[in-house]
PDB file of C-alpha atoms in Angstrom:
ATOM      1  CA  MET A   1     114.969-303.497  27.639  1.00  0.00           C
ATOM      2  CA  SER A   2     118.090-301.949  26.101  1.00  0.00           C
ATOM      3  CA  LYS A   3     120.102-299.163  27.703  1.00  0.00           C
ATOM      4  CA  VAL A   4     118.762-296.683  25.143  1.00  0.00           C
ATOM      5  CA  GLU A   5     115.148-297.679  25.786  1.00  0.00           C
ATOM      6  CA  GLN A   6     115.642-297.453  29.537  1.00  0.00           C
ATOM      7  CA  GLN A   7     117.174-293.992  29.098  1.00  0.00           C
ATOM      8  CA  ASN A   8     114.201-292.828  27.052  1.00  0.00           C
ATOM      9  CA  ARG A   9     111.805-294.348  29.553  1.00  0.00           C
ATOM     10  CA  GLN A  10     113.325-292.235  32.329  1.00  0.00           C
ATOM     11  CA  SER A  11     113.278-289.114  30.174  1.00  0.00           C
ATOM     12  CA  TRP A  12     109.618-289.624  29.308  1.00  0.00           C
ATOM     13  CA  ASN A  13     108.696-290.306  32.923  1.00  0.00           C
ATOM     14  CA  ALA A  14     110.085-286.910  33.914  1.00  0.00           C
ATOM     15  CA  ALA A  15     108.533-285.073  30.947  1.00  0.00           C
ATOM     16  CA  THR A  16     105.121-286.667  31.431  1.00  0.00           C
ATOM     17  CA  LEU A  17     104.809-285.119  34.882  1.00  0.00           C
ATOM     18  CA  ALA A  18     105.557-281.699  33.407  1.00  0.00           C
ATOM     19  CA  HIS A  19     103.122-282.145  30.498  1.00  0.00           C
ATOM     20  CA  ASN A  20     100.179-283.144  32.669  1.00  0.00           C
ATOM     21  CA  SER A  21     100.853-280.346  35.141  1.00  0.00           C
ATOM     22  CA  HIS A  22      99.557-277.885  32.527  1.00  0.00           C
ATOM     23  CA  LYS A  23      96.418-279.699  31.410  1.00  0.00           C
ATOM     24  CA  GLY A  24      93.791-278.845  34.013  1.00  0.00           C
ATOM     25  CA  ASP A  25      91.006-281.244  34.960  1.00  0.00           C
ATOM     26  CA  GLN A  26      91.249-283.850  32.218  1.00  0.00           C
ATOM     27  CA  ALA A  27      88.716-286.210  33.779  1.00  0.00           C
ATOM     28  CA  GLN A  28      86.094-283.467  33.753  1.00  0.00           C
ATOM     29  CA  PHE A  29      86.980-282.667  30.140  1.00  0.00           C
ATOM     30  CA  PHE A  30      86.143-286.231  29.110  1.00  0.00           C
ATOM     31  CA  ARG A  31      83.082-286.509  31.315  1.00  0.00           C
ATOM     32  CA  ARG A  32      81.713-283.491  29.435  1.00  0.00           C
ATOM     33  CA  GLY A  33      82.191-285.288  26.108  1.00  0.00           C
ATOM     34  CA  GLY A  34      85.586-283.854  25.155  1.00  0.00           C
ATOM     35  CA  SER A  35      87.877-285.400  22.552  1.00  0.00           C
ATOM     36  CA  THR A  36      91.543-284.826  21.729  1.00  0.00           C
ATOM     37  CA  LEU A  37      91.355-286.254  18.206  1.00  0.00           C
ATOM     38  CA  PHE A  38      91.883-284.258  15.005  1.00  0.00           C
ATOM     39  CA  PRO A  39      89.973-284.656  11.716  1.00  0.00           C
ATOM     40  CA  GLU A  40      92.954-286.278   9.973  1.00  0.00           C
ATOM     41  CA  GLU A  41      92.971-289.225  12.385  1.00  0.00           C
ATOM     42  CA  LEU A  42      89.204-289.626  12.240  1.00  0.00           C
ATOM     43  CA  GLU A  43      89.132-289.637   8.441  1.00  0.00           C
ATOM     44  CA  LEU A  44      91.816-292.318   8.213  1.00  0.00           C
ATOM     45  CA  LEU A  45      90.360-294.427  11.021  1.00  0.00           C
ATOM     46  CA  GLY A  46      86.801-294.532   9.681  1.00  0.00           C
ATOM     47  CA  GLU A  47      84.076-296.384  11.589  1.00  0.00           C
ATOM     48  CA  LEU A  48      85.254-297.467  15.050  1.00  0.00           C
ATOM     49  CA  LYS A  49      82.183-298.888  16.729  1.00  0.00           C
ATOM     50  CA  GLY A  50      82.935-302.434  17.865  1.00  0.00           C
ATOM     51  CA  ARG A  51      86.432-302.421  16.341  1.00  0.00           C
ATOM     52  CA  SER A  52      89.354-303.740  18.373  1.00  0.00           C
ATOM     53  CA  LEU A  53      92.050-301.054  18.341  1.00  0.00           C
ATOM     54  CA  LEU A  54      95.651-301.242  19.538  1.00  0.00           C
ATOM     55  CA  HIS A  55      97.077-297.804  20.354  1.00  0.00           C
ATOM     56  CA  LEU A  56     100.878-297.962  20.284  1.00  0.00           C
ATOM     57  CA  GLN A  57     102.879-295.295  22.151  1.00  0.00           C
ATOM     58  CA  CYS A  58      99.611-294.108  23.628  1.00  0.00           C
ATOM     59  CA  ASN A  59     101.256-291.648  26.033  1.00  0.00           C
ATOM     60  CA  CYS A  60      98.816-290.679  28.809  1.00  0.00           C
ATOM     61  CA  GLY A  61      95.753-292.167  27.152  1.00  0.00           C
ATOM     62  CA  GLN A  62      93.871-289.033  26.132  1.00  0.00           C
ATOM     63  CA  ASP A  63      93.612-290.097  22.482  1.00  0.00           C
ATOM     64  CA  SER A  64      92.961-293.684  23.580  1.00  0.00           C
ATOM     65  CA  LEU A  65      89.911-292.636  25.608  1.00  0.00           C
ATOM     66  CA  SER A  66      88.734-290.368  22.790  1.00  0.00           C
ATOM     67  CA  LEU A  67      88.807-293.416  20.504  1.00  0.00           C
ATOM     68  CA  ALA A  68      86.969-295.502  23.093  1.00  0.00           C
ATOM     69  CA  THR A  69      84.148-292.951  23.277  1.00  0.00           C
ATOM     70  CA  LEU A  70      83.606-293.558  19.543  1.00  0.00           C
ATOM     71  CA  GLY A  71      83.000-297.246  20.216  1.00  0.00           C
ATOM     72  CA  ALA A  72      86.468-298.735  19.770  1.00  0.00           C
ATOM     73  CA  LEU A  73      87.663-301.495  22.099  1.00  0.00           C
ATOM     74  CA  VAL A  74      90.996-299.934  23.011  1.00  0.00           C
ATOM     75  CA  THR A  75      94.277-301.367  24.278  1.00  0.00           C
ATOM     76  CA  GLY A  76      97.083-298.846  24.835  1.00  0.00           C
ATOM     77  CA  VAL A  77     100.818-299.533  25.157  1.00  0.00           C
ATOM     78  CA  ASP A  78     103.566-297.100  26.181  1.00  0.00           C
ATOM     79  CA  ILE A  79     107.091-297.328  27.581  1.00  0.00           C
ATOM     80  CA  ALA A  80     106.641-294.658  30.275  1.00  0.00           C
ATOM     81  CA  ASP A  81     105.479-295.705  33.739  1.00  0.00           C
ATOM     82  CA  GLU A  82     104.037-292.253  34.489  1.00  0.00           C
ATOM     83  CA  ALA A  83     102.073-292.238  31.232  1.00  0.00           C
ATOM     84  CA  ILE A  84     100.456-295.624  31.807  1.00  0.00           C
ATOM     85  CA  SER A  85      99.730-294.831  35.449  1.00  0.00           C
ATOM     86  CA  PHE A  86      97.995-291.614  34.411  1.00  0.00           C
ATOM     87  CA  ALA A  87      96.078-293.303  31.567  1.00  0.00           C
ATOM     88  CA  THR A  88      94.815-296.043  33.867  1.00  0.00           C
ATOM     89  CA  ALA A  89      93.651-293.497  36.439  1.00  0.00           C
ATOM     90  CA  LEU A  90      92.012-291.343  33.758  1.00  0.00           C
ATOM     91  CA  SER A  91      90.083-294.342  32.430  1.00  0.00           C
ATOM     92  CA  ARG A  92      88.895-295.124  35.949  1.00  0.00           C
ATOM     93  CA  ASP A  93      87.963-291.521  36.785  1.00  0.00           C
ATOM     94  CA  THR A  94      86.033-290.978  33.547  1.00  0.00           C
ATOM     95  CA  GLY A  95      84.361-294.378  33.371  1.00  0.00           C
ATOM     96  CA  ILE A  96      85.643-294.786  29.805  1.00  0.00           C
ATOM     97  CA  PRO A  97      86.906-298.369  29.440  1.00  0.00           C
ATOM     98  CA  ALA A  98      90.360-299.073  28.016  1.00  0.00           C
ATOM     99  CA  ALA A  99      93.241-301.387  28.933  1.00  0.00           C
ATOM    100  CA  PHE A 100      96.766-299.986  29.312  1.00  0.00           C
ATOM    101  CA  HIS A 101     100.130-301.781  29.426  1.00  0.00           C
ATOM    102  CA  ARG A 102     103.581-300.456  30.336  1.00  0.00           C
ATOM    103  CA  GLU A 103     106.084-302.030  27.952  1.00  0.00           C
ATOM    104  CA  ASP A 104     108.422-301.330  25.076  1.00  0.00           C
ATOM    105  CA  VAL A 105     106.103-301.535  22.061  1.00  0.00           C
ATOM    106  CA  VAL A 106     108.203-303.946  19.958  1.00  0.00           C
ATOM    107  CA  GLN A 107     108.572-306.306  22.909  1.00  0.00           C
ATOM    108  CA  TRP A 108     104.856-306.060  23.605  1.00  0.00           C
ATOM    109  CA  LEU A 109     104.018-306.801  19.956  1.00  0.00           C
ATOM    110  CA  ARG A 110     106.170-309.934  20.067  1.00  0.00           C
ATOM    111  CA  GLN A 111     104.420-311.118  23.212  1.00  0.00           C
ATOM    112  CA  ALA A 112     100.984-310.352  21.750  1.00  0.00           C
ATOM    113  CA  ALA A 113     101.740-312.248  18.541  1.00  0.00           C
ATOM    114  CA  SER A 114     102.948-315.271  20.528  1.00  0.00           C
ATOM    115  CA  GLN A 115      99.611-315.225  22.391  1.00  0.00           C
ATOM    116  CA  GLY A 116      97.612-315.014  19.161  1.00  0.00           C
ATOM    117  CA  LEU A 117      96.214-311.560  19.870  1.00  0.00           C
ATOM    118  CA  GLN A 118      94.884-309.724  16.803  1.00  0.00           C
ATOM    119  CA  TYR A 119      93.279-306.346  16.186  1.00  0.00           C
ATOM    120  CA  ASP A 120      91.149-304.639  13.568  1.00  0.00           C
ATOM    121  CA  ILE A 121      93.221-301.443  13.773  1.00  0.00           C
ATOM    122  CA  VAL A 122      96.695-300.525  14.989  1.00  0.00           C
ATOM    123  CA  PHE A 123      96.972-296.781  15.562  1.00  0.00           C
ATOM    124  CA  SER A 124      99.833-294.451  16.453  1.00  0.00           C
ATOM    125  CA  SER A 125     100.319-290.697  16.149  1.00  0.00           C
ATOM    126  CA  TYR A 126     102.556-287.642  16.545  1.00  0.00           C
ATOM    127  CA  GLY A 127     106.199-287.974  17.441  1.00  0.00           C
ATOM    128  CA  VAL A 128     106.282-291.751  17.744  1.00  0.00           C
ATOM    129  CA  LEU A 129     108.626-293.241  15.136  1.00  0.00           C
ATOM    130  CA  CYS A 130     111.686-291.302  16.299  1.00  0.00           C
ATOM    131  CA  TRP A 131     111.698-293.386  19.509  1.00  0.00           C
ATOM    132  CA  LEU A 132     111.953-296.732  17.698  1.00  0.00           C
ATOM    133  CA  PRO A 133     115.497-298.137  17.435  1.00  0.00           C
ATOM    134  CA  ASP A 134     114.376-300.840  14.959  1.00  0.00           C
ATOM    135  CA  LEU A 135     111.711-299.714  12.492  1.00  0.00           C
ATOM    136  CA  ARG A 136     111.685-303.058  10.666  1.00  0.00           C
ATOM    137  CA  ALA A 137     110.941-304.966  13.882  1.00  0.00           C
ATOM    138  CA  TRP A 138     108.125-302.518  14.643  1.00  0.00           C
ATOM    139  CA  ALA A 139     106.560-302.965  11.172  1.00  0.00           C
ATOM    140  CA  GLN A 140     106.768-306.748  11.413  1.00  0.00           C
ATOM    141  CA  GLY A 141     105.247-306.612  14.882  1.00  0.00           C
ATOM    142  CA  VAL A 142     102.360-304.473  13.651  1.00  0.00           C
ATOM    143  CA  ALA A 143     101.678-306.870  10.778  1.00  0.00           C
ATOM    144  CA  SER A 144     101.761-309.848  13.152  1.00  0.00           C
ATOM    145  CA  VAL A 145      98.885-308.535  15.295  1.00  0.00           C
ATOM    146  CA  LEU A 146      96.594-307.286  12.533  1.00  0.00           C
ATOM    147  CA  LYS A 147      93.616-309.411  11.574  1.00  0.00           C
ATOM    148  CA  PRO A 148      93.248-310.228   7.872  1.00  0.00           C
ATOM    149  CA  GLY A 149      91.833-307.015   6.425  1.00  0.00           C
ATOM    150  CA  GLY A 150      93.061-305.097   9.478  1.00  0.00           C
ATOM    151  CA  ARG A 151      94.669-301.687   9.080  1.00  0.00           C
ATOM    152  CA  LEU A 152      97.568-299.642  10.398  1.00  0.00           C
ATOM    153  CA  VAL A 153      96.719-295.950  10.745  1.00  0.00           C
ATOM    154  CA  LEU A 154      99.616-293.593  11.416  1.00  0.00           C
ATOM    155  CA  VAL A 155      99.585-289.796  11.654  1.00  0.00           C
ATOM    156  CA  GLU A 156     103.069-288.442  12.215  1.00  0.00           C
ATOM    157  CA  PHE A 157     105.239-285.353  11.974  1.00  0.00           C
ATOM    158  CA  HIS A 158     106.989-285.313   8.625  1.00  0.00           C
ATOM    159  CA  PRO A 159     110.633-286.501   8.729  1.00  0.00           C
ATOM    160  CA  PHE A 160     111.682-283.605   6.494  1.00  0.00           C
ATOM    161  CA  ALA A 161     110.282-281.100   8.999  1.00  0.00           C
ATOM    162  CA  LEU A 162     112.393-282.759  11.686  1.00  0.00           C
ATOM    163  CA  CYS A 163     115.538-281.771   9.769  1.00  0.00           C
ATOM    164  CA  PHE A 164     115.059-278.157  10.950  1.00  0.00           C
ATOM    165  CA  ASP A 165     115.999-276.611  14.271  1.00  0.00           C
ATOM    166  CA  GLU A 166     113.496-274.393  16.100  1.00  0.00           C
ATOM    167  CA  HIS A 167     114.567-271.376  14.015  1.00  0.00           C
ATOM    168  CA  TRP A 168     113.803-273.105  10.679  1.00  0.00           C
ATOM    169  CA  ALA A 169     117.483-273.634   9.850  1.00  0.00           C
ATOM    170  CA  LEU A 170     118.376-276.988   8.283  1.00  0.00           C
ATOM    171  CA  LYS A 171     120.370-278.788  10.977  1.00  0.00           C
ATOM    172  CA  TYR A 172     119.753-282.534  10.919  1.00  0.00           C
ATOM    173  CA  ASP A 173     120.634-284.939   8.101  1.00  0.00           C
ATOM    174  CA  TYR A 174     117.491-286.489   6.583  1.00  0.00           C
ATOM    175  CA  PHE A 175     119.475-289.619   5.731  1.00  0.00           C
ATOM    176  CA  ASN A 176     121.146-289.952   9.116  1.00  0.00           C
ATOM    177  CA  THR A 177     121.286-293.576  10.254  1.00  0.00           C
ATOM    178  CA  GLN A 178     122.904-293.032  13.655  1.00  0.00           C
ATOM    179  CA  PRO A 179     121.140-292.510  16.995  1.00  0.00           C
ATOM    180  CA  MET A 180     120.974-288.862  18.052  1.00  0.00           C
ATOM    181  CA  VAL A 181     121.577-288.060  21.730  1.00  0.00           C
ATOM    182  CA  PHE A 182     119.803-285.024  23.184  1.00  0.00           C
ATOM    183  CA  PRO A 183     121.317-284.099  26.573  1.00  0.00           C
ATOM    184  CA  GLU A 184     118.295-281.917  27.362  1.00  0.00           C
ATOM    185  CA  GLY A 185     115.954-284.905  27.129  1.00  0.00           C
ATOM    186  CA  VAL A 186     112.250-284.790  26.290  1.00  0.00           C
ATOM    187  CA  GLY A 187     111.143-281.180  26.658  1.00  0.00           C
ATOM    188  CA  ASP A 188     107.939-279.552  27.828  1.00  0.00           C
ATOM    189  CA  TYR A 189     106.383-279.210  24.388  1.00  0.00           C
ATOM    190  CA  VAL A 190     102.933-278.887  25.965  1.00  0.00           C
ATOM    191  CA  ALA A 191     103.850-275.598  27.626  1.00  0.00           C
ATOM    192  CA  GLU A 192     105.567-274.416  24.433  1.00  0.00           C
ATOM    193  CA  SER A 193     102.512-275.188  22.276  1.00  0.00           C
ATOM    194  CA  GLY A 194     100.042-273.472  24.629  1.00  0.00           C
ATOM    195  CA  GLU A 195      96.391-273.729  23.622  1.00  0.00           C
ATOM    196  CA  GLY A 196      97.269-275.983  20.715  1.00  0.00           C
ATOM    197  CA  LEU A 197      97.572-278.922  23.137  1.00  0.00           C
ATOM    198  CA  LEU A 198      95.534-277.706  26.107  1.00  0.00           C
ATOM    199  CA  LEU A 199      91.923-278.588  25.374  1.00  0.00           C
ATOM    200  CA  SER A 200      91.028-279.456  28.962  1.00  0.00           C
ATOM    201  CA  GLY A 201      91.891-276.050  30.356  1.00  0.00           C
ATOM    202  CA  GLU A 202      95.289-274.606  31.171  1.00  0.00           C
ATOM    203  CA  THR A 203      96.953-274.534  34.576  1.00  0.00           C
ATOM    204  CA  GLU A 204     100.280-272.908  35.304  1.00  0.00           C
ATOM    205  CA  GLY A 205     101.988-276.172  36.136  1.00  0.00           C
ATOM    206  CA  MET A 206     105.740-276.672  36.210  1.00  0.00           C
ATOM    207  CA  GLN A 207     107.770-273.641  35.197  1.00  0.00           C
ATOM    208  CA  GLU A 208     111.057-273.729  33.281  1.00  0.00           C
ATOM    209  CA  PHE A 209     111.110-277.525  33.291  1.00  0.00           C
ATOM    210  CA  GLU A 210     114.545-279.097  32.856  1.00  0.00           C
ATOM    211  CA  ASN A 211     114.678-282.820  32.209  1.00  0.00           C
ATOM    212  CA  PRO A 212     117.453-284.518  34.202  1.00  0.00           C
ATOM    213  CA  HIS A 213     117.485-287.481  31.813  1.00  0.00           C
ATOM    214  CA  PRO A 214     118.897-287.259  28.260  1.00  0.00           C
ATOM    215  CA  SER A 215     117.040-288.916  25.408  1.00  0.00           C
ATOM    216  CA  VAL A 216     118.012-290.779  22.234  1.00  0.00           C
ATOM    217  CA  GLU A 217     116.112-290.432  18.952  1.00  0.00           C
ATOM    218  CA  PHE A 218     116.251-292.096  15.554  1.00  0.00           C
ATOM    219  CA  SER A 219     115.712-290.676  12.074  1.00  0.00           C
ATOM    220  CA  TRP A 220     113.400-292.584   9.733  1.00  0.00           C
ATOM    221  CA  GLY A 221     112.693-291.198   6.268  1.00  0.00           C
ATOM    222  CA  LEU A 222     109.368-291.679   4.538  1.00  0.00           C
ATOM    223  CA  ALA A 223     110.733-294.124   1.958  1.00  0.00           C
ATOM    224  CA  LYS A 224     112.263-296.220   4.733  1.00  0.00           C
ATOM    225  CA  LEU A 225     108.904-296.365   6.514  1.00  0.00           C
ATOM    226  CA  VAL A 226     106.997-297.396   3.396  1.00  0.00           C
ATOM    227  CA  GLY A 227     109.689-299.942   2.565  1.00  0.00           C
ATOM    228  CA  VAL A 228     109.515-301.767   5.900  1.00  0.00           C
ATOM    229  CA  LEU A 229     105.708-301.812   5.812  1.00  0.00           C
ATOM    230  CA  LEU A 230     105.721-303.390   2.346  1.00  0.00           C
ATOM    231  CA  GLU A 231     108.412-305.829   3.438  1.00  0.00           C
ATOM    232  CA  ALA A 232     106.201-306.831   6.385  1.00  0.00           C
ATOM    233  CA  GLY A 233     103.444-307.768   3.938  1.00  0.00           C
ATOM    234  CA  LEU A 234     101.215-304.713   4.363  1.00  0.00           C
ATOM    235  CA  ARG A 235      99.575-302.925   1.435  1.00  0.00           C
ATOM    236  CA  LEU A 236      99.791-299.143   1.284  1.00  0.00           C
ATOM    237  CA  ARG A 237      96.289-297.743   0.872  1.00  0.00           C
ATOM    238  CA  LYS A 238      96.746-294.036   1.479  1.00  0.00           C
ATOM    239  CA  LEU A 239      99.531-291.509   2.042  1.00  0.00           C
ATOM    240  CA  GLU A 240      98.784-287.826   2.591  1.00  0.00           C
ATOM    241  CA  GLU A 241     101.128-284.900   3.330  1.00  0.00           C
ATOM    242  CA  TYR A 242     100.021-281.732   5.119  1.00  0.00           C
ATOM    243  CA  PRO A 243     101.536-278.202   5.236  1.00  0.00           C
ATOM    244  CA  TYR A 244     100.720-277.877   8.947  1.00  0.00           C
ATOM    245  CA  SER A 245     101.145-279.741  12.214  1.00  0.00           C
ATOM    246  CA  ASN A 246      98.233-280.483  14.508  1.00  0.00           C
ATOM    247  CA  GLY A 247      98.497-278.785  17.886  1.00  0.00           C
ATOM    248  CA  TRP A 248     102.298-278.788  18.076  1.00  0.00           C
ATOM    249  CA  LYS A 249     104.036-275.424  17.739  1.00  0.00           C
ATOM    250  CA  GLY A 250     107.529-276.805  17.307  1.00  0.00           C
ATOM    251  CA  PHE A 251     109.160-273.901  15.480  1.00  0.00           C
ATOM    252  CA  LYS A 252     109.487-270.177  15.998  1.00  0.00           C
ATOM    253  CA  GLN A 253     106.885-267.799  14.520  1.00  0.00           C
ATOM    254  CA  MET A 254     104.451-270.519  13.524  1.00  0.00           C
ATOM    255  CA  HIS A 255     100.950-269.168  13.073  1.00  0.00           C
ATOM    256  CA  GLU A 256      97.769-270.953  14.034  1.00  0.00           C
ATOM    257  CA  GLY A 257      95.029-271.640  11.532  1.00  0.00           C
ATOM    258  CA  PRO A 258      91.531-273.029  12.092  1.00  0.00           C
ATOM    259  CA  GLY A 259      91.296-276.265  14.028  1.00  0.00           C
ATOM    260  CA  ARG A 260      94.556-275.770  15.966  1.00  0.00           C
ATOM    261  CA  ARG A 261      96.619-276.317  12.832  1.00  0.00           C
ATOM    262  CA  MET A 262     100.096-274.785  13.085  1.00  0.00           C
ATOM    263  CA  TYR A 263     101.607-273.404   9.870  1.00  0.00           C
ATOM    264  CA  ALA A 264     105.033-272.103   8.866  1.00  0.00           C
ATOM    265  CA  PRO A 265     105.579-268.337   9.274  1.00  0.00           C
ATOM    266  CA  VAL A 266     103.716-266.099   6.840  1.00  0.00           C
ATOM    267  CA  GLY A 267     105.830-265.570   3.721  1.00  0.00           C
ATOM    268  CA  GLN A 268     107.967-268.658   4.219  1.00  0.00           C
ATOM    269  CA  ALA A 269     107.858-271.388   1.594  1.00  0.00           C
ATOM    270  CA  GLY A 270     105.604-274.231   2.632  1.00  0.00           C
ATOM    271  CA  VAL A 271     107.113-277.573   3.625  1.00  0.00           C
ATOM    272  CA  PRO A 272     105.368-280.803   4.655  1.00  0.00           C
ATOM    273  CA  LEU A 273     105.005-280.748   8.440  1.00  0.00           C
ATOM    274  CA  MET A 274     102.856-283.852   8.898  1.00  0.00           C
ATOM    275  CA  TYR A 275     101.656-286.929   7.031  1.00  0.00           C
ATOM    276  CA  GLY A 276      98.945-289.521   7.358  1.00  0.00           C
ATOM    277  CA  LEU A 277      99.291-293.144   6.289  1.00  0.00           C
ATOM    278  CA  GLU A 278      97.004-296.138   6.035  1.00  0.00           C
ATOM    279  CA  ALA A 279      98.219-299.667   5.292  1.00  0.00           C
ATOM    280  CA  SER A 280      96.350-302.959   5.456  1.00  0.00           C
ATOM    281  CA  ARG A 281      96.963-306.653   5.861  1.00  0.00           C
ATOM    282  CA  ASP A 282      95.393-308.652   3.028  1.00  0.00           C
TER     283      ASP A 282
END
């Protein structure tokens, strides 16, 4: 694991403890039939019953278990020790089966391909690509573990939206190719988003969380993403852009619409805040 990946691993370990401190009794939420999935993911994913599904950057496994309740045979991979530990415990406590692995996703994909592992669906969502130092290696890894006819489903925050700071001022270069260091590390976006990300009931949790570990992010434009997927031999089947973000209230004065969709302030020109993509291996 590189120095950058190790740095991000530490930052995510600290942030994960803060995030889960706000989320109430998550095991009870799932035992009562709860799901953390949004309609956009479900529409792109389609029928899941009996499908083998690889969930990359699965975080603490809430979406993974939601997918498993729909009949998918789920394997989750994430770089953060705290996330995988929590996901494994949540699977055990809910009785919802899923397998979880702590590893850098590109390294894990290489190992899986060497073992001949293949999946019907590879899925990833929300704030994932910015943590990948090598997008081409990720795309090739995804293609290597998809069965013929298998699909990549990605729902992600739009790279243009990530050019703004929290006050909607353009700050970051869309075409930046250099790593960006954030001394403040991964923040407590769960607390900042409130009910948008707190389906299992809110608890006070950690207050005024400060991450002791800086983080490093990478900027990947939409054309770059599509290019590396095509280069890896995948066929683009669908690409949708949305004027809202699901659950995440990442900017000031965002207003919430139906279904926990977060929109730009009233009166502000709309910009794409999220996109959904489906690509397949022929």
